[in-house]
CSV table of C-alpha atoms and ligand atoms in Angstrom, one decimal:
chain,number,residue,atom,x,y,z
A,49,MET,CA,2.8,-8.1,13.1
A,50,ARG,CA,3.9,-5.0,11.4
A,51,SER,CA,1.3,-3.0,9.6
A,52,ILE,CA,1.6,-2.8,5.9
A,53,VAL,CA,0.0,-0.2,3.8
A,54,MET,CA,0.4,-0.9,0.2
A,55,LYS,CA,-1.2,0.2,-3.0
A,56,VAL,CA,-0.6,-1.5,-6.2
A,57,PHE,CA,-1.7,-0.4,-9.6
A,58,VAL,CA,-0.7,-2.5,-12.4
A,59,PHE,CA,-1.8,-1.5,-15.9
A,60,GLY,CA,-1.2,-4.4,-18.2
A,61,THR,CA,-1.3,-4.0,-21.9
A,62,LEU,CA,-5.0,-4.0,-22.9
A,63,PHE,CA,-6.3,-5.9,-25.8
A,64,THR,CA,-9.5,-4.8,-27.4
A,65,LEU,CA,-9.9,-7.1,-30.3
A,66,VAL,CA,-13.5,-7.8,-30.7
A,67,TYR,CA,-14.8,-10.7,-32.7
A,68,SER,CA,-18.2,-10.8,-34.1
A,69,ALA,CA,-18.2,-14.5,-34.9
A,70,ALA,CA,-17.5,-17.4,-32.6
A,71,ASN,CA,-13.9,-18.6,-33.1
A,72,ASP,CA,-12.6,-22.1,-33.0
A,73,LEU,CA,-9.3,-22.9,-31.4
A,74,PRO,CA,-6.4,-22.5,-33.9
A,75,SER,CA,-5.6,-25.9,-35.4
A,76,TYR,CA,-2.3,-26.1,-33.6
A,77,PHE,CA,-3.9,-25.9,-30.2
A,78,PRO,CA,-4.5,-29.2,-28.6
A,79,LYS,CA,-8.1,-30.0,-27.7
A,80,CYS,CA,-8.8,-31.5,-24.3
A,81,LYS,CA,-12.1,-33.2,-24.0
A,82,ARG,CA,-14.1,-32.2,-21.0
A,83,TYR,CA,-15.2,-35.7,-19.9
A,84,ASP,CA,-11.8,-37.4,-20.6
A,85,PRO,CA,-10.5,-39.1,-17.4
A,86,LYS,CA,-7.1,-37.8,-18.5
A,87,LEU,CA,-8.3,-34.2,-18.9
A,88,ASN,CA,-5.7,-32.8,-16.4
A,89,GLU,CA,-2.8,-34.7,-18.1
A,90,CYS,CA,-4.0,-33.3,-21.4
A,91,LEU,CA,-4.0,-29.8,-20.1
A,92,VAL,CA,-0.5,-30.0,-18.7
A,93,LYS,CA,0.7,-31.4,-22.1
A,94,ALA,CA,-1.2,-28.6,-23.8
A,95,THR,CA,0.7,-26.0,-21.9
A,96,GLU,CA,3.9,-27.4,-23.5
A,97,THR,CA,2.4,-27.6,-27.0
A,98,VAL,CA,1.3,-24.0,-27.0
A,99,ARG,CA,4.5,-22.5,-25.5
A,100,PRO,CA,6.1,-21.4,-28.9
A,101,PHE,CA,2.8,-19.8,-29.9
A,102,LEU,CA,2.3,-17.9,-26.6
A,103,ILE,CA,5.9,-16.7,-26.7
A,104,LYS,CA,5.2,-15.1,-30.1
A,105,GLY,CA,1.6,-14.3,-29.4
A,106,VAL,CA,-1.6,-15.6,-31.1
A,107,PRO,CA,-2.9,-12.7,-33.2
A,108,GLU,CA,-6.0,-14.5,-34.4
A,109,LEU,CA,-7.1,-14.7,-30.7
A,110,GLY,CA,-5.7,-11.4,-29.6
A,111,ILE,CA,-3.2,-13.1,-27.3
A,112,PRO,CA,-0.1,-10.9,-26.9
A,113,PRO,CA,3.5,-12.3,-27.0
A,114,ILE,CA,4.6,-13.2,-23.5
A,115,GLU,CA,8.3,-12.7,-24.4
A,116,PRO,CA,8.8,-10.1,-23.4
A,117,TYR,CA,5.7,-9.1,-21.5
A,118,THR,CA,5.6,-5.3,-21.1
A,119,ILE,CA,3.9,-3.4,-18.3
A,120,PRO,CA,3.6,0.4,-19.0
A,121,GLU,CA,3.4,1.4,-15.4
A,122,ILE,CA,3.5,0.1,-11.8
A,123,THR,CA,3.0,2.2,-8.8
A,124,LEU,CA,4.3,1.0,-5.4
A,125,GLU,CA,3.5,2.6,-2.1
A,126,GLN,CA,5.0,1.0,1.0
A,127,GLY,CA,4.6,2.1,4.6
A,128,THR,CA,6.3,-0.2,7.1
A,129,GLN,CA,9.0,0.3,9.7
A,130,ALA,CA,11.6,-1.2,7.4
A,131,LEU,CA,10.4,0.0,4.1
A,132,ASN,CA,8.8,3.3,3.5
A,133,PHE,CA,8.9,4.4,0.0
A,134,LYS,CA,7.0,5.4,-3.1
A,135,ALA,CA,8.1,4.1,-6.4
A,136,LEU,CA,7.0,4.5,-10.0
A,137,LEU,CA,8.1,1.8,-12.4
A,138,LYS,CA,7.7,2.5,-16.1
A,139,ASP,CA,8.1,0.4,-19.3
A,140,VAL,CA,8.8,-2.7,-17.3
A,141,GLU,CA,9.8,-5.6,-19.5
A,142,VAL,CA,9.3,-9.0,-17.9
A,143,ARG,CA,11.5,-11.7,-19.5
A,144,GLY,CA,11.3,-15.4,-18.9
A,145,LEU,CA,7.6,-16.0,-18.6
A,146,GLY,CA,8.0,-18.4,-21.5
A,147,ASN,CA,10.1,-20.6,-19.3
A,148,TYR,CA,7.0,-21.8,-17.4
A,149,LYS,CA,6.6,-25.4,-16.5
A,150,PHE,CA,3.3,-26.7,-15.3
A,151,SER,CA,3.4,-29.7,-12.9
A,152,GLN,CA,-0.2,-29.9,-12.0
A,153,PHE,CA,-3.6,-29.0,-13.5
A,154,ASP,CA,-6.8,-29.7,-11.7
A,155,PHE,CA,-9.9,-28.8,-13.7
A,156,ASP,CA,-13.2,-29.3,-11.8
A,157,VAL,CA,-15.5,-29.2,-14.8
A,158,PRO,CA,-18.9,-29.4,-13.0
A,159,GLY,CA,-17.7,-26.7,-10.5
A,160,LEU,CA,-16.3,-24.6,-13.3
A,161,GLN,CA,-13.0,-24.0,-11.5
A,162,TRP,CA,-9.4,-25.0,-12.0
A,163,PHE,CA,-6.2,-24.9,-10.0
A,164,CYS,CA,-2.7,-25.4,-11.2
A,165,LYS,CA,0.9,-25.3,-10.1
A,166,ALA,CA,3.8,-24.1,-12.2
A,167,THR,CA,7.4,-23.0,-11.9
A,168,ILE,CA,9.1,-20.2,-13.9
A,169,ASN,CA,12.9,-20.3,-13.9
A,170,PRO,CA,14.3,-17.6,-14.2
A,171,ILE,CA,12.4,-14.3,-14.5
A,172,LYS,CA,14.0,-11.0,-15.2
A,173,LEU,CA,12.5,-7.5,-15.0
A,174,VAL,CA,14.1,-4.4,-16.5
A,175,GLY,CA,12.7,-0.9,-16.7
A,176,ASP,CA,12.8,2.7,-15.5
A,177,TYR,CA,12.1,3.7,-11.9
A,178,THR,CA,11.7,6.8,-9.7
A,179,VAL,CA,11.8,6.3,-6.0
A,180,THR,CA,11.7,8.4,-2.8
A,181,GLY,CA,11.5,7.2,0.8
A,182,LYS,CA,13.4,5.1,3.3
A,183,ILE,CA,14.8,1.6,3.4
A,184,LEU,CA,15.9,0.5,6.9
A,185,LEU,CA,16.0,4.1,8.0
A,186,ALA,CA,18.4,5.1,5.2
A,187,PRO,CA,17.0,7.5,2.7
A,188,ILE,CA,16.6,6.3,-0.8
A,189,GLU,CA,16.0,8.7,-3.7
A,190,GLY,CA,16.6,8.7,-7.4
A,191,SER,CA,15.6,7.7,-10.8
A,192,GLY,CA,17.1,5.6,-13.6
A,193,LYS,CA,17.1,2.0,-14.8
A,194,PHE,CA,16.5,-1.0,-12.6
A,195,THR,CA,16.9,-4.7,-13.1
A,196,ALA,CA,15.4,-7.4,-10.9
A,197,GLY,CA,15.8,-11.1,-11.1
A,198,ILE,CA,14.3,-14.2,-9.6
A,199,GLU,CA,16.2,-17.5,-10.0
A,200,ASN,CA,13.3,-19.7,-9.4
A,201,SER,CA,9.7,-19.4,-8.4
A,202,ASN,CA,6.7,-21.6,-7.5
A,203,ILE,CA,3.4,-20.4,-8.6
A,204,THR,CA,-0.2,-21.5,-7.9
A,205,ALA,CA,-3.1,-20.2,-9.8
A,206,TYR,CA,-6.8,-20.6,-9.3
A,207,GLN,CA,-9.7,-19.5,-11.5
A,208,LYS,CA,-13.4,-19.8,-11.0
A,209,VAL,CA,-15.5,-19.1,-14.2
A,210,GLU,CA,-19.1,-18.8,-15.0
A,211,PHE,CA,-21.2,-19.4,-18.2
A,212,PHE,CA,-22.5,-16.5,-20.2
A,213,LYS,CA,-24.1,-16.2,-23.6
A,214,LYS,CA,-23.2,-14.1,-26.6
A,215,LYS,CA,-25.6,-14.3,-29.5
A,216,GLY,CA,-27.0,-17.5,-28.1
A,217,VAL,CA,-23.6,-19.2,-27.8
A,218,THR,CA,-22.2,-20.3,-24.4
A,219,TYR,CA,-18.8,-19.0,-23.3
A,220,VAL,CA,-17.1,-18.8,-19.9
A,221,ARG,CA,-15.7,-15.7,-18.1
A,222,PRO,CA,-13.7,-15.4,-14.9
A,223,VAL,CA,-15.5,-14.8,-11.6
A,224,THR,CA,-12.2,-14.8,-9.6
A,225,THR,CA,-8.6,-15.4,-10.5
A,226,ASN,CA,-5.9,-15.5,-7.9
A,227,THR,CA,-2.3,-16.6,-7.8
A,228,THR,CA,0.4,-17.1,-5.3
A,229,ILE,CA,4.1,-17.0,-5.9
A,230,SER,CA,7.2,-17.9,-3.8
A,231,VAL,CA,10.5,-16.7,-5.1
A,232,GLY,CA,14.0,-18.0,-4.7
A,233,GLY,CA,17.3,-16.1,-5.3
A,234,PRO,CA,15.9,-12.6,-5.8
A,235,LYS,CA,18.2,-9.8,-6.8
A,236,VAL,CA,17.7,-6.1,-7.5
A,237,HIS,CA,19.9,-3.4,-8.9
A,238,LEU,CA,19.1,0.3,-9.3
A,239,ASP,CA,21.2,2.7,-11.4
A,240,GLY,CA,21.1,6.4,-10.9
A,241,LEU,CA,20.3,6.7,-7.2
A,242,PHE,CA,21.1,10.1,-5.5
A,243,GLY,CA,21.6,11.9,-8.8
A,244,GLY,CA,24.2,9.3,-9.8
A,245,ASN,CA,26.4,9.6,-6.7
A,246,GLU,CA,28.4,6.4,-7.1
A,247,GLU,CA,29.3,5.9,-3.4
A,248,LEU,CA,25.7,6.3,-2.2
A,249,ASN,CA,24.4,4.2,-5.2
A,250,LYS,CA,26.7,1.4,-4.2
A,251,VAL,CA,25.9,1.5,-0.5
A,252,THR,CA,22.2,1.6,-1.1
A,253,ASN,CA,22.2,-1.3,-3.6
A,254,THR,CA,24.1,-3.3,-1.0
A,255,VAL,CA,21.5,-2.5,1.7
A,256,ILE,CA,18.8,-3.5,-0.8
A,257,ASN,CA,20.3,-6.8,-1.6
A,258,ASP,CA,21.2,-7.6,2.0
A,259,ASN,CA,17.5,-7.3,2.7
A,260,VAL,CA,16.2,-8.5,-0.7
A,261,ASN,CA,14.2,-11.4,0.7
A,262,GLU,CA,12.2,-9.1,2.9
A,263,LEU,CA,11.8,-6.6,0.1
A,264,PHE,CA,10.5,-9.3,-2.2
A,265,GLU,CA,8.1,-10.5,0.5
A,266,ASP,CA,6.6,-7.1,0.4
A,267,LEU,CA,6.6,-6.9,-3.4
A,268,LYS,CA,4.9,-10.3,-3.7
A,269,PRO,CA,1.4,-8.8,-4.1
A,270,VAL,CA,2.7,-6.9,-7.1
A,271,ILE,CA,4.2,-9.9,-8.8
A,272,GLU,CA,1.0,-11.9,-8.0
A,273,LYS,CA,-1.1,-9.2,-9.6
A,274,ILE,CA,1.1,-9.2,-12.7
A,275,ILE,CA,0.7,-13.0,-13.0
A,276,THR,CA,-3.0,-12.8,-12.4
A,277,ASN,CA,-3.2,-10.2,-15.2
A,278,VAL,CA,-1.3,-12.4,-17.5
A,279,ILE,CA,-3.5,-15.4,-16.8
A,280,GLU,CA,-6.7,-13.3,-17.2
A,281,GLN,CA,-5.4,-11.9,-20.5
A,282,TRP,CA,-4.4,-15.2,-21.9
A,283,LEU,CA,-7.2,-17.2,-20.7
A,284,PHE,CA,-10.0,-14.7,-20.6
A,285,LYS,CA,-9.3,-12.3,-23.4
A,286,GLY,CA,-7.6,-14.9,-25.6
A,287,LEU,CA,-9.4,-18.1,-25.1
A,288,GLU,CA,-12.5,-17.9,-22.9
A,289,ASP,CA,-13.9,-14.8,-24.5
A,290,ASN,CA,-13.3,-15.8,-28.1
A,291,VAL,CA,-13.8,-19.5,-28.2
A,292,PRO,CA,-17.1,-21.0,-27.2
A,293,PHE,CA,-16.9,-23.5,-24.2
A,294,ASP,CA,-18.0,-26.4,-26.5
A,295,LYS,CA,-15.0,-25.7,-28.7
A,296,LEU,CA,-12.5,-25.1,-25.9
A,297,TYR,CA,-13.4,-28.3,-24.0
A,298,PRO,CA,-15.4,-30.4,-26.5
A,299,GLU,CA,-17.8,-33.0,-25.1
A,300,LYS,CA,-16.5,-35.7,-27.5
B,298,LIG,C1,-8.3,-18.2,-4.5
B,298,LIG,O1,-9.6,-17.7,-4.0
B,298,LIG,C2,-10.5,-18.7,-3.6
B,298,LIG,C3,-11.9,-18.1,-3.4
B,298,LIG,O2,-11.8,-16.8,-3.0
B,298,LIG,C4,-9.9,-19.4,-2.4
B,298,LIG,O3,-10.7,-20.5,-2.0
B,298,LIG,C5,-8.5,-20.0,-2.8
B,298,LIG,O4,-7.9,-20.6,-1.7
B,298,LIG,C6,-7.6,-19.0,-3.4
B,298,LIG,N1,-6.5,-19.7,-4.0
B,298,LIG,C7,-5.3,-19.1,-4.1
B,298,LIG,C8,-4.3,-20.0,-4.9
B,298,LIG,O5,-5.0,-18.1,-3.6
B,299,LIG,C1,9.6,-24.7,-5.0
B,299,LIG,O1,9.1,-26.0,-4.7
B,299,LIG,C2,10.1,-26.9,-4.6
B,299,LIG,C3,9.4,-28.3,-4.5
B,299,LIG,O2,8.4,-28.3,-3.6
B,299,LIG,C4,11.0,-26.6,-3.5
B,299,LIG,O3,12.1,-27.5,-3.4
B,299,LIG,C5,11.6,-25.2,-3.8
B,299,LIG,O4,12.4,-24.8,-2.7
B,299,LIG,C6,10.5,-24.2,-4.0
B,299,LIG,N1,11.1,-22.9,-4.3
B,299,LIG,C7,10.6,-21.7,-3.9
B,299,LIG,C8,11.3,-20.5,-4.4
B,299,LIG,O5,9.7,-21.6,-3.2
């Protein structure tokens, strides 16, 4: 086992809309009844119905558009034999999150936890980067634009929530949210390495892409953190924190 030292800071867009009154779900959101034996099927279908609204955002619930999803800043710090670098990514635009497809939803209502599986095909990231360090003993240094792409991905997400009361009304909030992702067909391209030296830029991008699977393996925690953030923002900020539990998952 090699040792990995990695620090990840992801600052997602923050939404601070505060509602004083309890909201209902927008009329175009499907309602899944909490004791319906087909609750899980209903939830998978609901993810399809709400797609166009999530893509554009749902202002009345403070849910941001997911196409594109913008992250102001990501800091990466890697210390392994193969990868030893510091990178700062700025204004990262994530495109393709709206291509999600859920295959499984498993909502354990009495346990207040849910698990789901989804794919997103494809995902593209573009933004500004600054990097210094080493990749496979070769120095890497520069700043400019980067693009990264994933052809397909498998995602699992888990969330445990708890009840809490606001003005006597019961809502839920997350206790833990975690996600896993496996990616297929990853690609990375950096422009502007070594002050724009074309030869070095080309060689380094070749080295990066020859080792892109390993690189993405190490970047996985970052991508997982991004997806966790998105889920917490949609589900917590948007739905759970605004819509009382009884209206989110009515009894009848
Ligand atoms: C999420 O965390 C819970 C509790 O910490 C754990 O049981 C579960 O396996 C994790 N699931 C995922 C998808 O990482
Ligand atoms: C995603 O899961 C499918 C079905 O299990 C599998 O065929 C595919 O290789 C997986 N892709 C990745 C990127 O893990």
